[in-house]
mmCIF file of C-alpha atoms in Angstrom:
data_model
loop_
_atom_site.group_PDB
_atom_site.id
_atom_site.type_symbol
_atom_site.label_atom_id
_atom_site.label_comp_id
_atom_site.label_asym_id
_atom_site.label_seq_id
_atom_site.Cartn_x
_atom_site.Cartn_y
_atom_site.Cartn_z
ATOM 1 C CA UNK A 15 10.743 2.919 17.386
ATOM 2 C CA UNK A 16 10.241 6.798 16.727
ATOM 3 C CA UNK A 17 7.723 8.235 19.043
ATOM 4 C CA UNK A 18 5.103 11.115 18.079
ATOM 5 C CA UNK A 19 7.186 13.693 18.923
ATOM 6 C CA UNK A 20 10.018 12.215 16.411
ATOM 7 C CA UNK A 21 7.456 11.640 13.727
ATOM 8 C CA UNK A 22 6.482 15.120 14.044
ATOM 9 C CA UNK A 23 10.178 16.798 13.743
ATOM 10 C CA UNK A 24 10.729 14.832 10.605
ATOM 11 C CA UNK A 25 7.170 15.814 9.123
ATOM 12 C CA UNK A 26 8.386 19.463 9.353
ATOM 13 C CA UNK A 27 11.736 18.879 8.135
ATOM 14 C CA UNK A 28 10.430 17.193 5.067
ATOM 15 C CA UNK A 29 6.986 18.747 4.689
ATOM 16 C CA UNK A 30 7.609 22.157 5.973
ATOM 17 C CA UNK A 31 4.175 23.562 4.888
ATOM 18 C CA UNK A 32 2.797 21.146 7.632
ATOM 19 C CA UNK A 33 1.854 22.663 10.629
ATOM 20 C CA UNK A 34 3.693 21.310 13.240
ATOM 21 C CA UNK A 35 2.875 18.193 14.718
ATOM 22 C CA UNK A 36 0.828 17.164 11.505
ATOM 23 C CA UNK A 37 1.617 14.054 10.368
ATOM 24 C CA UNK A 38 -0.885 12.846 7.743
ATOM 25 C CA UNK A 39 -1.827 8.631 8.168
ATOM 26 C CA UNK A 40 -0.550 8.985 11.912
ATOM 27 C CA UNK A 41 -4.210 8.156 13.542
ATOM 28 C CA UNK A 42 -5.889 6.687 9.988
ATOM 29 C CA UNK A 43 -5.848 2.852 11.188
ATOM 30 C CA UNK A 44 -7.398 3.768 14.515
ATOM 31 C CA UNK A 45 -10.137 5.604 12.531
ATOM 32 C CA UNK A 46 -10.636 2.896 10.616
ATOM 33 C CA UNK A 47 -11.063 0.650 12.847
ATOM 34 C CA UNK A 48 -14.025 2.909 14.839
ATOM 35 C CA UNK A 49 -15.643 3.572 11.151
ATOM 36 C CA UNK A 50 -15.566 -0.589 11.189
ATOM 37 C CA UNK A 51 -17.332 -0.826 14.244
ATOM 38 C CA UNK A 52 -20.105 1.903 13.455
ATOM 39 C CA UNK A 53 -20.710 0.417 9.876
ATOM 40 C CA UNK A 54 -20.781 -3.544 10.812
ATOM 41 C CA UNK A 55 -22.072 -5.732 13.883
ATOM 42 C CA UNK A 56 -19.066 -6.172 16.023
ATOM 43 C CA UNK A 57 -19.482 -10.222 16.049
ATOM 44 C CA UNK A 58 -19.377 -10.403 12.589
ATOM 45 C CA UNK A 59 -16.340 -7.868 11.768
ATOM 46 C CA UNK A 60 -14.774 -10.382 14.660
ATOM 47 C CA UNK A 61 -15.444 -13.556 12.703
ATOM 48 C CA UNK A 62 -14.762 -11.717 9.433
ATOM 49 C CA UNK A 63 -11.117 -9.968 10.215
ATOM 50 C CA UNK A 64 -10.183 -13.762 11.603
ATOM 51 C CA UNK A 65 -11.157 -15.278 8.268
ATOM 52 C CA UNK A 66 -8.433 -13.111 7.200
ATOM 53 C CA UNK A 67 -5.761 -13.516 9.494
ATOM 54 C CA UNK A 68 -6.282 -17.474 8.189
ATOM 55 C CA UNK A 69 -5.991 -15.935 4.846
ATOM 56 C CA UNK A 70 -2.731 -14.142 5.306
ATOM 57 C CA UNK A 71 -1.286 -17.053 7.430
ATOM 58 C CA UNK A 72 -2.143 -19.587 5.006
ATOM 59 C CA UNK A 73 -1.139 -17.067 2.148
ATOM 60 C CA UNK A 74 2.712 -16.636 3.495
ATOM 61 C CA UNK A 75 2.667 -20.132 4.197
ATOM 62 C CA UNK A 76 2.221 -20.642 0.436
ATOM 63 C CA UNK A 77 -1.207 -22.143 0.282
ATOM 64 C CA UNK A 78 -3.513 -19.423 -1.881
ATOM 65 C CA UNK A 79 -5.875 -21.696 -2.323
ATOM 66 C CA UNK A 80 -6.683 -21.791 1.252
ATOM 67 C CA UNK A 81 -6.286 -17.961 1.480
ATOM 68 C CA UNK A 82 -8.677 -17.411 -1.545
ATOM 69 C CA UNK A 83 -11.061 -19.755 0.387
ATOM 70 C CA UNK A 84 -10.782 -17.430 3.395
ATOM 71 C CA UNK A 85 -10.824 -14.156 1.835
ATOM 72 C CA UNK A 86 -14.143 -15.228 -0.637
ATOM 73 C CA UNK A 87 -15.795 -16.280 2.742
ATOM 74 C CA UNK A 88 -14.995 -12.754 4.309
ATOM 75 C CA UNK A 89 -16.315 -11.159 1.380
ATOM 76 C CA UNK A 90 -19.297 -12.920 1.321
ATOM 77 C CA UNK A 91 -19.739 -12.112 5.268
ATOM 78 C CA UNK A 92 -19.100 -8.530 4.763
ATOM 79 C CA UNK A 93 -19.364 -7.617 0.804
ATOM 80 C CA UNK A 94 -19.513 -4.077 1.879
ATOM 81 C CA UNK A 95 -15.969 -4.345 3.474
ATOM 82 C CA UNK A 96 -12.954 -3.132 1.546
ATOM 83 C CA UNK A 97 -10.311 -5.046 3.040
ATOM 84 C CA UNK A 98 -11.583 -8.525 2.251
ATOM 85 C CA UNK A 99 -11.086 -7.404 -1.136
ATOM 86 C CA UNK A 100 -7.491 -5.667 -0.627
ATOM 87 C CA UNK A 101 -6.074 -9.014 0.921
ATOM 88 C CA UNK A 102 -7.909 -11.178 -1.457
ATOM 89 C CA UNK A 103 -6.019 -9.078 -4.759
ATOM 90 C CA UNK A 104 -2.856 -9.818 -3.201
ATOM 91 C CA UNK A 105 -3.395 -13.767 -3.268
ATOM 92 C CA UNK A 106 -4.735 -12.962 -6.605
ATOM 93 C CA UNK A 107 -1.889 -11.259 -8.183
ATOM 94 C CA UNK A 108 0.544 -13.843 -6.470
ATOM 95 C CA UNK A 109 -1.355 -16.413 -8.186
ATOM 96 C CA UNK A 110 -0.802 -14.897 -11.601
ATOM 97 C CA UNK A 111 -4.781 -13.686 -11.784
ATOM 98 C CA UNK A 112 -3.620 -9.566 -12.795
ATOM 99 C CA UNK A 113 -7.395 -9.143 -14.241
ATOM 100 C CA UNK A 114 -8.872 -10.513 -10.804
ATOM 101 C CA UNK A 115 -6.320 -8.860 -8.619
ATOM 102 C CA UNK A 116 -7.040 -5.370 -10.522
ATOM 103 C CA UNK A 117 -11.199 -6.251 -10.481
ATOM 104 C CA UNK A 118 -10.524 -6.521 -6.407
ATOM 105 C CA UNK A 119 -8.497 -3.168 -6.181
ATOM 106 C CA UNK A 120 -11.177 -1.351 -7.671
ATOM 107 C CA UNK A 121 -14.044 -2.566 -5.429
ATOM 108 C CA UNK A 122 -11.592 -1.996 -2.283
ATOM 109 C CA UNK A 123 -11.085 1.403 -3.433
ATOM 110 C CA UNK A 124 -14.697 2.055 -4.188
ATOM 111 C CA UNK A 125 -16.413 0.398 -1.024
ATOM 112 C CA UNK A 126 -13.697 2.892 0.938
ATOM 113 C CA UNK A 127 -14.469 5.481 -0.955
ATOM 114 C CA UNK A 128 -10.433 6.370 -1.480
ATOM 115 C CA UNK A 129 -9.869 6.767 1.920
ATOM 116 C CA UNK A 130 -8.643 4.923 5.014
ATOM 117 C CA UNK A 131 -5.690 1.909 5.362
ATOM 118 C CA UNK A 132 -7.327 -0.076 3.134
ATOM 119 C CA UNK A 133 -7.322 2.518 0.272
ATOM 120 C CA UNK A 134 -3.643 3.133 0.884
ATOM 121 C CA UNK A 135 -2.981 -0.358 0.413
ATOM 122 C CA UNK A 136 -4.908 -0.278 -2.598
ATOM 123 C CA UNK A 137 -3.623 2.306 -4.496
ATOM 124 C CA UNK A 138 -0.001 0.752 -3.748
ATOM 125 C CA UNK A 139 -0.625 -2.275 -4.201
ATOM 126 C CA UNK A 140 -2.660 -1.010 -7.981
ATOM 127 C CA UNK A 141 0.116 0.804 -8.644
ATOM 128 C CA UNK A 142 2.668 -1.582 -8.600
ATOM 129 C CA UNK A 143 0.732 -3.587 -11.219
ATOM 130 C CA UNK A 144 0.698 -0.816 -13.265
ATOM 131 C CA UNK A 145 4.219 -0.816 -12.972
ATOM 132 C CA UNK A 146 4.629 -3.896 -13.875
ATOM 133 C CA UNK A 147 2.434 -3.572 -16.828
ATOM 134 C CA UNK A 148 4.477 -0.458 -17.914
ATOM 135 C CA UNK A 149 1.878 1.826 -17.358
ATOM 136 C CA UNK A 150 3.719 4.471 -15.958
ATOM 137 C CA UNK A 151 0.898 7.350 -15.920
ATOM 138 C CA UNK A 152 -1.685 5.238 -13.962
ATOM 139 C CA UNK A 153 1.137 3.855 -11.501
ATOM 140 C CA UNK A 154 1.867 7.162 -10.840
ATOM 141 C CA UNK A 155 -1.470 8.638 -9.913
ATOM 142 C CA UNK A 156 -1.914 5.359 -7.724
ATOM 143 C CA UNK A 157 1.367 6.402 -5.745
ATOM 144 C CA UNK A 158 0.673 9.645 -5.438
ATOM 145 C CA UNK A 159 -2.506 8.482 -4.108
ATOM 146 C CA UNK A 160 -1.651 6.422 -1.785
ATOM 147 C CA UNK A 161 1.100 9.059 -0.894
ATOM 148 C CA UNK A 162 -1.203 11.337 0.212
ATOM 149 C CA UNK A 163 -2.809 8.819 2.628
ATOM 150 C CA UNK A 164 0.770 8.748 4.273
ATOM 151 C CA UNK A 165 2.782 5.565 2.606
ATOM 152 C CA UNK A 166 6.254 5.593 2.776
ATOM 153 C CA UNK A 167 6.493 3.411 0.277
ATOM 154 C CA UNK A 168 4.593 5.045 -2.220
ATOM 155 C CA UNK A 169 6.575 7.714 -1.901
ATOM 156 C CA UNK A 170 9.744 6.024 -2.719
ATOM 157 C CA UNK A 171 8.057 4.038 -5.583
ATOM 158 C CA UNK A 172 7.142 7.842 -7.089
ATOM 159 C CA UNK A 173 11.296 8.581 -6.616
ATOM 160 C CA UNK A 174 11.773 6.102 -8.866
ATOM 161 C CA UNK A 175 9.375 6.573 -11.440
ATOM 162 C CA UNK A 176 10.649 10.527 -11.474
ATOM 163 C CA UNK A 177 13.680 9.872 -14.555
ATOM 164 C CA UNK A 178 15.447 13.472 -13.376
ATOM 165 C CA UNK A 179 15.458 11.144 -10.364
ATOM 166 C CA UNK A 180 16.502 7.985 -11.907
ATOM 167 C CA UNK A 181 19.601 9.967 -13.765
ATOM 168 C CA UNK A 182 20.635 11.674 -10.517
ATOM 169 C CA UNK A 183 20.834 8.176 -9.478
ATOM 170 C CA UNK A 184 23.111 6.739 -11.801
ATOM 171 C CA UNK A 185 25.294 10.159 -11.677
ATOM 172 C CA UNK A 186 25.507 9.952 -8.123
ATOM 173 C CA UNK A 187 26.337 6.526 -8.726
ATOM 174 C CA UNK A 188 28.861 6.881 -10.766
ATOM 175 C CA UNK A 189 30.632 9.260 -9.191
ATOM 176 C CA UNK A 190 30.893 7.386 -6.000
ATOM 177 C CA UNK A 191 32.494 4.852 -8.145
ATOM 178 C CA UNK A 192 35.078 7.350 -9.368
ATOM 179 C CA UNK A 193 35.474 8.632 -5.784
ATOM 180 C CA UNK A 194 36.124 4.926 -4.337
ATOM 181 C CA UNK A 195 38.452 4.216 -7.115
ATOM 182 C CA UNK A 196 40.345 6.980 -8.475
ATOM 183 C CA UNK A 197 42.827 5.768 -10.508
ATOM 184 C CA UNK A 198 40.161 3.708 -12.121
ATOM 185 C CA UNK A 199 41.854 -0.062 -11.482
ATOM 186 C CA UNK A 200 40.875 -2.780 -9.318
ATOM 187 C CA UNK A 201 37.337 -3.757 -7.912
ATOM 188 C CA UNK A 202 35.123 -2.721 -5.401
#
């Protein structure tokens, strides 16, 4: 586990306009959770974020019905929450419901006004539909979104939508192929 210090050293090696010590996302989920606790009673965000922690359980478990159940009941709780919707897109989408999952995005990304965790998560996960969907342009303003909130993952997604990237890729590729096997017989 890299500790702040090491987080910061590899924020200004790869974002050297940073100041120092910089690191975009690092304190965004504890925010989060204090902007939770000013905008909602505290026994109902309890009961809420346990509805889904059922819903994730029951969700990688394989039951989405169950998880649906859950993450409704959250939203219905808290409909001013954006991570009820978040979770409930992804047992959406894995159910096949693209329309639904996207309808759920856009609240969570409304009701959090593009900010916070569940924004991120959003955008990502919004993005990767788009993907999907071949829709390119809109993936990539998702990721680069969600980028600037501080995923990882969003950032390699973006790599890979970038085609001068892609055809380094295969060049590098290929020439570690050559390099391996010279004389251009036998198998890896």
């Amino acid at each position: 586990m890299a500790t702040a210090n090491d987080r910061a050293v590899l924020q200004s090696i790869f974002n050297p306009s940073t100041p120092f010590g910089d690191i975009p996302g690092l304190d965004e989920e504890e925010e989060d959770v204090q902007d939770e606790v000013e905008a909602f009673p505290l026994e109902l965000l309890d009961q809420v974020r346990e509805l889904e922690l059922q819903g994730v359980s029951a969700a990688e478990s394989g039951d989405l019905n169950t998880a649906l159940e859950r993450f409704s009941e959250a939203i219905r709780l808290l409909p001013e929450r954006a991570s009820g919707y978040n979770n409930r897109a992804q047992a959406l989408r894995l159910r096949g419901d693209v329309a639904g999952a996207l309808r759920d995005l856009d609240a969570a990304i409304r009701l959090s006004r593009g900010r916070g965790r569940a924004a991120c998560q959003s955008f990502v996960q919004r993005g990767l539909i788009h993907r999907l969907q071949a829709r390119d342009e809109d993936a990539r303003r998702d990721l680069e979104r969600a980028a600037r909130l501080g995923s990882a993952f969003a950032r390699q997604q973006l790599v890979l939508l970038n085609p001068y990237s892609a055809l380094c890729n295969q060049m590098l590729c290929e020439m570690l192929g050559r390099l391996r096997n010279p004389d251009g017989t036998g198998s890896d």
